[in-house]
Coordinates of N, CA and C in Angstrom, one line a residue:
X998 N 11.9 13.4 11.6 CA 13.3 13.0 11.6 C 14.1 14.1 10.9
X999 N 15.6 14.5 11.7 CA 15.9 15.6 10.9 C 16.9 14.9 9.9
X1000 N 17.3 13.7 10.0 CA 18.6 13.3 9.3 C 18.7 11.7 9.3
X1001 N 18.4 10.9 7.9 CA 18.7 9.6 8.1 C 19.4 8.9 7.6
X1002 N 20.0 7.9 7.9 CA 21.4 7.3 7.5 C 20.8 5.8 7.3
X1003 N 21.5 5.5 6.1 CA 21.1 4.0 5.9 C 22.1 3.2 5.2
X1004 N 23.0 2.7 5.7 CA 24.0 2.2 5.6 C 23.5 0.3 5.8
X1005 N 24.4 -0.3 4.7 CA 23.6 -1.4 4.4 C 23.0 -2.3 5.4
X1006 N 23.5 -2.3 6.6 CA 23.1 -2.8 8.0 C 22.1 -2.2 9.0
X1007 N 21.1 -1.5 8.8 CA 20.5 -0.5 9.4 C 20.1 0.8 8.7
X1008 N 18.9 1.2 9.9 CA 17.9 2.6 9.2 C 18.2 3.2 10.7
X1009 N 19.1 4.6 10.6 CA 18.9 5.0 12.2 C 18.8 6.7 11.2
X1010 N 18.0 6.8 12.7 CA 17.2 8.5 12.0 C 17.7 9.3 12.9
X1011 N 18.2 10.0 13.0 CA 18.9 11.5 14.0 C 17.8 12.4 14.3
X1012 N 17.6 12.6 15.2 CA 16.7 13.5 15.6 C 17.9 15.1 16.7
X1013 N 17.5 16.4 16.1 CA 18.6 17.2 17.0 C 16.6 18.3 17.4
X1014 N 16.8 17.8 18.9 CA 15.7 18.1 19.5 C 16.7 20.0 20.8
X1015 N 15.2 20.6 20.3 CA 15.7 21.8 21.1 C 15.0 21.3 22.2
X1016 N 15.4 22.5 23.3 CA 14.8 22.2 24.6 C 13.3 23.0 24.5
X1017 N 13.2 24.4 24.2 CA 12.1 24.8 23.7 C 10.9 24.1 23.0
X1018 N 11.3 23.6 21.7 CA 10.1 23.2 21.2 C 9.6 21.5 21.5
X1019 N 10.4 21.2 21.9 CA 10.6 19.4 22.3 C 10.6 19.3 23.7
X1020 N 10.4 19.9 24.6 CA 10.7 19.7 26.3 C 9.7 20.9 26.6
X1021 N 10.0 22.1 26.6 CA 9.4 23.1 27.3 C 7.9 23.3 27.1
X1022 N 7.6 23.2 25.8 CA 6.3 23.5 25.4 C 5.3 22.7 25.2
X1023 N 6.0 21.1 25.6 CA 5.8 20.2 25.4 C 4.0 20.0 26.4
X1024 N 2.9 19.5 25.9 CA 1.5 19.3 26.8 C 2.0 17.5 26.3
X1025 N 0.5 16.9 27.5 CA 0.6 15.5 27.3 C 0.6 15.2 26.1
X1026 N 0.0 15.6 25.1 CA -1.1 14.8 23.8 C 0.4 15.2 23.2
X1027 N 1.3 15.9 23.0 CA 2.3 16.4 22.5 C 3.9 14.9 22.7
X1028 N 3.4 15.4 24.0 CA 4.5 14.0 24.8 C 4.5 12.5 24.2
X1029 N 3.2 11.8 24.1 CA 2.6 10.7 23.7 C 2.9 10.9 22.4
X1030 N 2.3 12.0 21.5 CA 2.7 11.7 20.1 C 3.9 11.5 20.0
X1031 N 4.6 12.1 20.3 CA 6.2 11.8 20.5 C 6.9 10.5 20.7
X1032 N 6.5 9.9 21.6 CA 7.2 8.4 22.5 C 6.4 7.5 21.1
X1033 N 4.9 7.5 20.9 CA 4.2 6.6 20.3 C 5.4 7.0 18.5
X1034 N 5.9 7.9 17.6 CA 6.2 7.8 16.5 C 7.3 7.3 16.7
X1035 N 8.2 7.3 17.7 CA 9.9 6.7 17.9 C 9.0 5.4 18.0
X1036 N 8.2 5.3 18.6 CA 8.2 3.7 18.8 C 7.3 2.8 17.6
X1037 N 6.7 3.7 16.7 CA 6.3 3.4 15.3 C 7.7 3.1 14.3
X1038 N 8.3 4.2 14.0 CA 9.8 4.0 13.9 C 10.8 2.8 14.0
X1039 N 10.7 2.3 15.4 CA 11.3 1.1 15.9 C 10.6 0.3 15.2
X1040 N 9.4 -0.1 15.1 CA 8.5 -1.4 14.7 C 8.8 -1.4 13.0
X1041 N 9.4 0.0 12.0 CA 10.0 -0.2 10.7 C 11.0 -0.3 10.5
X1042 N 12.1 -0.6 11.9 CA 13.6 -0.6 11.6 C 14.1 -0.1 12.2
X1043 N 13.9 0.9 12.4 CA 14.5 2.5 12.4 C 15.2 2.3 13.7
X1044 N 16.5 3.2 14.0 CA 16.9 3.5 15.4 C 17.1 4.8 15.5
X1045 N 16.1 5.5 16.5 CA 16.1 7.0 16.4 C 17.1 7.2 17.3
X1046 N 18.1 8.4 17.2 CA 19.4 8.7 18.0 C 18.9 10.4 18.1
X1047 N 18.5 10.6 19.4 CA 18.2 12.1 19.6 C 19.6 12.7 20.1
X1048 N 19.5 14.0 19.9 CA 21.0 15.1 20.7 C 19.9 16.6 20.8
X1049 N 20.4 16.8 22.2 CA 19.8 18.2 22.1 C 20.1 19.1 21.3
X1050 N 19.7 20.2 20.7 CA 20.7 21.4 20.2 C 21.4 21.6 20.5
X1051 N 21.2 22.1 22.0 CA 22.8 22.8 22.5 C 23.7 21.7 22.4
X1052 N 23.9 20.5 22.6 CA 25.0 19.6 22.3 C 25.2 19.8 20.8
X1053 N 24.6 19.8 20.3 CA 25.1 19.4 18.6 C 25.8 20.8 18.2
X1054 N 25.4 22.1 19.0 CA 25.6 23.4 18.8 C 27.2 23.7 19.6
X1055 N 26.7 22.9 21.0 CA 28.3 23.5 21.6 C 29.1 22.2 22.4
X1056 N 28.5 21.3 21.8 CA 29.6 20.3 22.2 C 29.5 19.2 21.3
X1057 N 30.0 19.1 20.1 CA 29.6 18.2 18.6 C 30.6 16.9 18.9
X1058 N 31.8 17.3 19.8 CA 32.5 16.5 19.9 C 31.6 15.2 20.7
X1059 N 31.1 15.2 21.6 CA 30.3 14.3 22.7 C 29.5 13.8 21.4
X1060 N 28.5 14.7 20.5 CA 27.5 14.0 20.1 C 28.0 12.7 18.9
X1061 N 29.4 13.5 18.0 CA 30.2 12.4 17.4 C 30.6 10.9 17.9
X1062 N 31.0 11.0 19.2 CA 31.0 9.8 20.2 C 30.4 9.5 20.0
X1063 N 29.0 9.6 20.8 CA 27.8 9.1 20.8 C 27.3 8.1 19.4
X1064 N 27.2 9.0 18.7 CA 26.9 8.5 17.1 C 27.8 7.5 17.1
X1065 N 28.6 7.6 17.1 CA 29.8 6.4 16.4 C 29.7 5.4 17.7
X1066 N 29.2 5.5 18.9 CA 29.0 4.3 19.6 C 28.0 3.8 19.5
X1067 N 26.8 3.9 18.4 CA 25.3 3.5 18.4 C 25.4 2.7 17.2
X1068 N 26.3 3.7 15.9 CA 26.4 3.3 14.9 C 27.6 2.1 14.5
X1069 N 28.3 2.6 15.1 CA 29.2 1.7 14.6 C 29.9 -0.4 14.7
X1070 N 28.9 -0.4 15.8 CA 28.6 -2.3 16.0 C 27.8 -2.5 14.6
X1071 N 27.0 -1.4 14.2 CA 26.5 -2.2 13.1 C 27.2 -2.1 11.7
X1072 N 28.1 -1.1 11.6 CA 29.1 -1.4 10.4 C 30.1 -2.2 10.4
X1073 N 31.0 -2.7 11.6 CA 31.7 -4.1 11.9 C 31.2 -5.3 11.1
X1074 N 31.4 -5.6 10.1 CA 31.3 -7.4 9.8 C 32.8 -7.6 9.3
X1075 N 32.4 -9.4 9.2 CA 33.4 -9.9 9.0 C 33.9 -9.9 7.5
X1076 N 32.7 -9.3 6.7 CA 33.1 -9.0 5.1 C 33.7 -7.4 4.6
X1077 N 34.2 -7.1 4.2 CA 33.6 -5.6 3.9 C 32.8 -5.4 3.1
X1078 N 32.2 -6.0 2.1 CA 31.1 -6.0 1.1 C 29.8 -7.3 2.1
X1079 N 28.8 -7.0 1.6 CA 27.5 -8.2 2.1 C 27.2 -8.7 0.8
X1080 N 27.1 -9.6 1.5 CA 26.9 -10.6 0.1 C 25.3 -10.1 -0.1
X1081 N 25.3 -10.1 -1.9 CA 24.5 -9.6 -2.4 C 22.8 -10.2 -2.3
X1082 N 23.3 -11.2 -2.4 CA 21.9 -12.4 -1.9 C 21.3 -12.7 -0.7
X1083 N 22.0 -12.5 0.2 CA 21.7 -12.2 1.7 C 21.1 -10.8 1.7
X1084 N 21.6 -9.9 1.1 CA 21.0 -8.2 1.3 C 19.3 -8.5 0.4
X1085 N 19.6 -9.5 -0.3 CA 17.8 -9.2 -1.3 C 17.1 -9.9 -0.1
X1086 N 17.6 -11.4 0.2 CA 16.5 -12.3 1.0 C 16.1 -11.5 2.1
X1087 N 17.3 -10.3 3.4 CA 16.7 -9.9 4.1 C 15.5 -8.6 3.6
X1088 N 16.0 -8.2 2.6 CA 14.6 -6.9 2.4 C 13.0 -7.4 1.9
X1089 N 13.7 -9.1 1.1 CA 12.8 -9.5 0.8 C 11.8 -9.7 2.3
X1090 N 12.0 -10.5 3.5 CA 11.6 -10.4 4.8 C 11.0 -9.6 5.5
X1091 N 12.1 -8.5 5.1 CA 11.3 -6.8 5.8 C 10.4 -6.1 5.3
X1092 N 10.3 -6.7 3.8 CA 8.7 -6.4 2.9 C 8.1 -7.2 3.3
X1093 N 8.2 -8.3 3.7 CA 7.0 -9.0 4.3 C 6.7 -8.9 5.5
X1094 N 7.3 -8.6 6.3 CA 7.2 -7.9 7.4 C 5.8 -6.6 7.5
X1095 N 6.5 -5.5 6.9 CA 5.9 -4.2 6.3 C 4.0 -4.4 5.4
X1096 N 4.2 -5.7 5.0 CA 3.0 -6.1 4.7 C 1.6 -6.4 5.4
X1097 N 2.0 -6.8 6.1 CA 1.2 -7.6 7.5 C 0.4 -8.2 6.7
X1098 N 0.9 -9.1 5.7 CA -0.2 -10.1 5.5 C 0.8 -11.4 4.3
X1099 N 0.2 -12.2 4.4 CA 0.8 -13.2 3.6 C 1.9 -12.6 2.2
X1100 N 3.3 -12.6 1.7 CA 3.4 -12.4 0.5 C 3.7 -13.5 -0.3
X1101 N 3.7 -12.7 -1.6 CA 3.3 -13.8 -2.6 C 4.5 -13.4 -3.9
X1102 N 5.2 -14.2 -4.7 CA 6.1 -13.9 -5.6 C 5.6 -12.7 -6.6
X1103 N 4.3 -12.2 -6.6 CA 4.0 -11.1 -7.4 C 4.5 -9.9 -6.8
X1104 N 4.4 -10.1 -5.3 CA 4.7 -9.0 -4.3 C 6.3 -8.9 -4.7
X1105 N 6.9 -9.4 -4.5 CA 8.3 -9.4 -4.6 C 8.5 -8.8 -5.9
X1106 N 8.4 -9.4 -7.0 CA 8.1 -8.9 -8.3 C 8.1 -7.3 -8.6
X1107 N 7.1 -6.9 -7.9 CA 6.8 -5.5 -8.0 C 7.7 -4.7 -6.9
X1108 N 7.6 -5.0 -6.0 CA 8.6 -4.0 -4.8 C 10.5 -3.9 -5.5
X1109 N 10.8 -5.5 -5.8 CA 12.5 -5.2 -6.2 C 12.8 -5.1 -7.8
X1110 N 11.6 -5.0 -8.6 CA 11.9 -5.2 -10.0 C 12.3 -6.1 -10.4
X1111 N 12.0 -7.5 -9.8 CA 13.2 -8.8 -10.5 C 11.6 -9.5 -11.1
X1112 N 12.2 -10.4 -12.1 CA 11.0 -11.6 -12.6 C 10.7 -12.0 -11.7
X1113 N 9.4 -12.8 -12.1 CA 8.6 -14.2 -11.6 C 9.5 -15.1 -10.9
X1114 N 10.5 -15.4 -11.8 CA 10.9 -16.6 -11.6 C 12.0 -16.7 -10.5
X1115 N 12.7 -15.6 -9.9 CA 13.8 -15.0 -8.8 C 12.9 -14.8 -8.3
X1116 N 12.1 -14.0 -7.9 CA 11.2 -14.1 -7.0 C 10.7 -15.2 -5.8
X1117 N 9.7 -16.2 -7.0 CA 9.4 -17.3 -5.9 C 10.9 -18.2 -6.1
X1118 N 11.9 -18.4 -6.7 CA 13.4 -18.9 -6.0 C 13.5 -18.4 -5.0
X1119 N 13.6 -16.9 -4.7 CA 13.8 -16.2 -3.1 C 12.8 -16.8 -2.3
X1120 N 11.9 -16.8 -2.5 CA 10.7 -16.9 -1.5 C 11.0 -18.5 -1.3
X1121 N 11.1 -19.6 -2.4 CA 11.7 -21.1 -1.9 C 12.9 -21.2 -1.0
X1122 N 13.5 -20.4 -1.5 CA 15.3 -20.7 -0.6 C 15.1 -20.0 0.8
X1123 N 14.1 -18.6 1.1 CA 14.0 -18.8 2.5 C 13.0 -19.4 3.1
X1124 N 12.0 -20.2 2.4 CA 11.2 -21.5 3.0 C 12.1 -22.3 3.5
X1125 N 12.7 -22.9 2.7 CA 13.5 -24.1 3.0 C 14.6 -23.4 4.0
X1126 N 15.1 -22.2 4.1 CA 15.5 -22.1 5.8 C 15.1 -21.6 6.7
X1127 N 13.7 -22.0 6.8 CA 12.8 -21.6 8.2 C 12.7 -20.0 8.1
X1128 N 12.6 -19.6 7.4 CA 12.2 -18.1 7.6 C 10.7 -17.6 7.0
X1129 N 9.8 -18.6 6.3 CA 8.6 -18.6 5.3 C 8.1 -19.7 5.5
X1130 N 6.8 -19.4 5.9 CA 5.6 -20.6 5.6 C 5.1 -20.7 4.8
X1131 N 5.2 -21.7 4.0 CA 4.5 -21.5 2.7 C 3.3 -22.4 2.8
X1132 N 1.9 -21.5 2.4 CA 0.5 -21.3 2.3 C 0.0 -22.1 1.3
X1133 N -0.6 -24.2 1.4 CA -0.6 -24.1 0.3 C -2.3 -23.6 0.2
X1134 N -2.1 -24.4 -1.1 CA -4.0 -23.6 -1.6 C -3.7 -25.0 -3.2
X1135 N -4.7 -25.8 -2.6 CA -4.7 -27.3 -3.1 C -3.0 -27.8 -3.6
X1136 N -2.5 -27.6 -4.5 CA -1.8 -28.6 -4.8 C -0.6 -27.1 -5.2
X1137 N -1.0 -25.8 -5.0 CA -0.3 -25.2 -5.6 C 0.4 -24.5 -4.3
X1138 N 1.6 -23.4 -4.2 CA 2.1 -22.8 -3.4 C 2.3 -21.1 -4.0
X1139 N 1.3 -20.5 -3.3 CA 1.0 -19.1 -3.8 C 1.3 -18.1 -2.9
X1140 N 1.4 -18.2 -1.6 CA 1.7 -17.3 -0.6 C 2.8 -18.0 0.4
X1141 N 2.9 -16.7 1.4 CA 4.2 -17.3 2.6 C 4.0 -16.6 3.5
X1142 N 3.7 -17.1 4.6 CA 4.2 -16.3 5.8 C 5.0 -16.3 6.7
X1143 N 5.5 -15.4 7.4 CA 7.0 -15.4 8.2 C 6.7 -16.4 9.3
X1144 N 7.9 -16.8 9.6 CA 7.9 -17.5 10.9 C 8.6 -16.6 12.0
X1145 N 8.3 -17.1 13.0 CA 9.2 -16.8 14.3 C 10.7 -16.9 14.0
X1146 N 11.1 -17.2 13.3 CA 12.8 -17.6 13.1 C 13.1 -16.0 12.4
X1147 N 11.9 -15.7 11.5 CA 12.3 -15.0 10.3 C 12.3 -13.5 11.6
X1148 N 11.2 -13.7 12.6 CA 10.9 -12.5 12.9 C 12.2 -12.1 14.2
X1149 N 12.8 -12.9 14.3 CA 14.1 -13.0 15.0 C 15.1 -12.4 14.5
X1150 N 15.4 -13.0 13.2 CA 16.4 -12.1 11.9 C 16.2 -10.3 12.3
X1151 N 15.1 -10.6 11.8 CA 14.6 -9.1 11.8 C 15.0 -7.6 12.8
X1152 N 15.4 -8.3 14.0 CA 15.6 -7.9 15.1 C 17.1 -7.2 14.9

């Protein structure tokens, strides 16, 4: 990636691809690596926005368009600020996501720096709206996993 922007609504990564080293010289195993990391990318968030050189070199005006037509649906809300709680629950999600495997309030704990105790509150408040299964294990509640709702959000 040559340039990434992360603005509280999105991860989009700029890519400014020459014709030479990205097209011309390009063999299969070359090609494949290429399509397969944009689409590794996609599966972490990410929206890759390519421009050739020569556009970004001799026509910046088109590539500005461009940008601000990819980017900019996702800076539109109806707040100007995101509510702060809504911003933790979703990264809380996208770490569990990122995990591929059950998380658990210690997970949380350690990835956002918050207590024990905010932690599994986050992890209960998006159980209780369909976005976490929660795992028991006898009588207690120690893990969660995402639901289909959650993996919707995500999108």
């Amino acid at each position: 990636m040559d340039f990434a922007f992360l603005p509280p609504y999105g991860k989009f990564g700029i890519e400014c691809d020459g014709y030479q080293s990205h097209i011309k010289d390009m063999d299969r195993e070359k090609f494949s690596y290429s399509l397969n990391r944009d689409t590794f990318l996609t599966g972490l968030g990410w929206t890759t926005i390519h421009f050739s050189f020569d556009d970004v070199q001799n026509r910046p005006e088109v590539c500005r368009m461009l940008l601000l037509h990819v980017i900019s649906p996702r800076l539109i809300r109806s707040t100007p600020f995101p509510d702060p709680a809504l911003l933790l629950e979703k990264e809380i999600l996208r770490y569990a996501y990122q995990l591929s495997r059950s998380i658990r309030p210690k997970d949380v704990c350690d990835h956002l720096q918050i207590d024990f105790r905010t932690a599994r509150k986050k992890l209960q408040s998006l159980s209780f709206k369909g976005m976490l299964k929660p795992i028991e294990r006898g009588t207690q509640i120690r893990r969660y996993d995402l639901t289909e709702k959650a993996m919707e959000s995500l999108l």
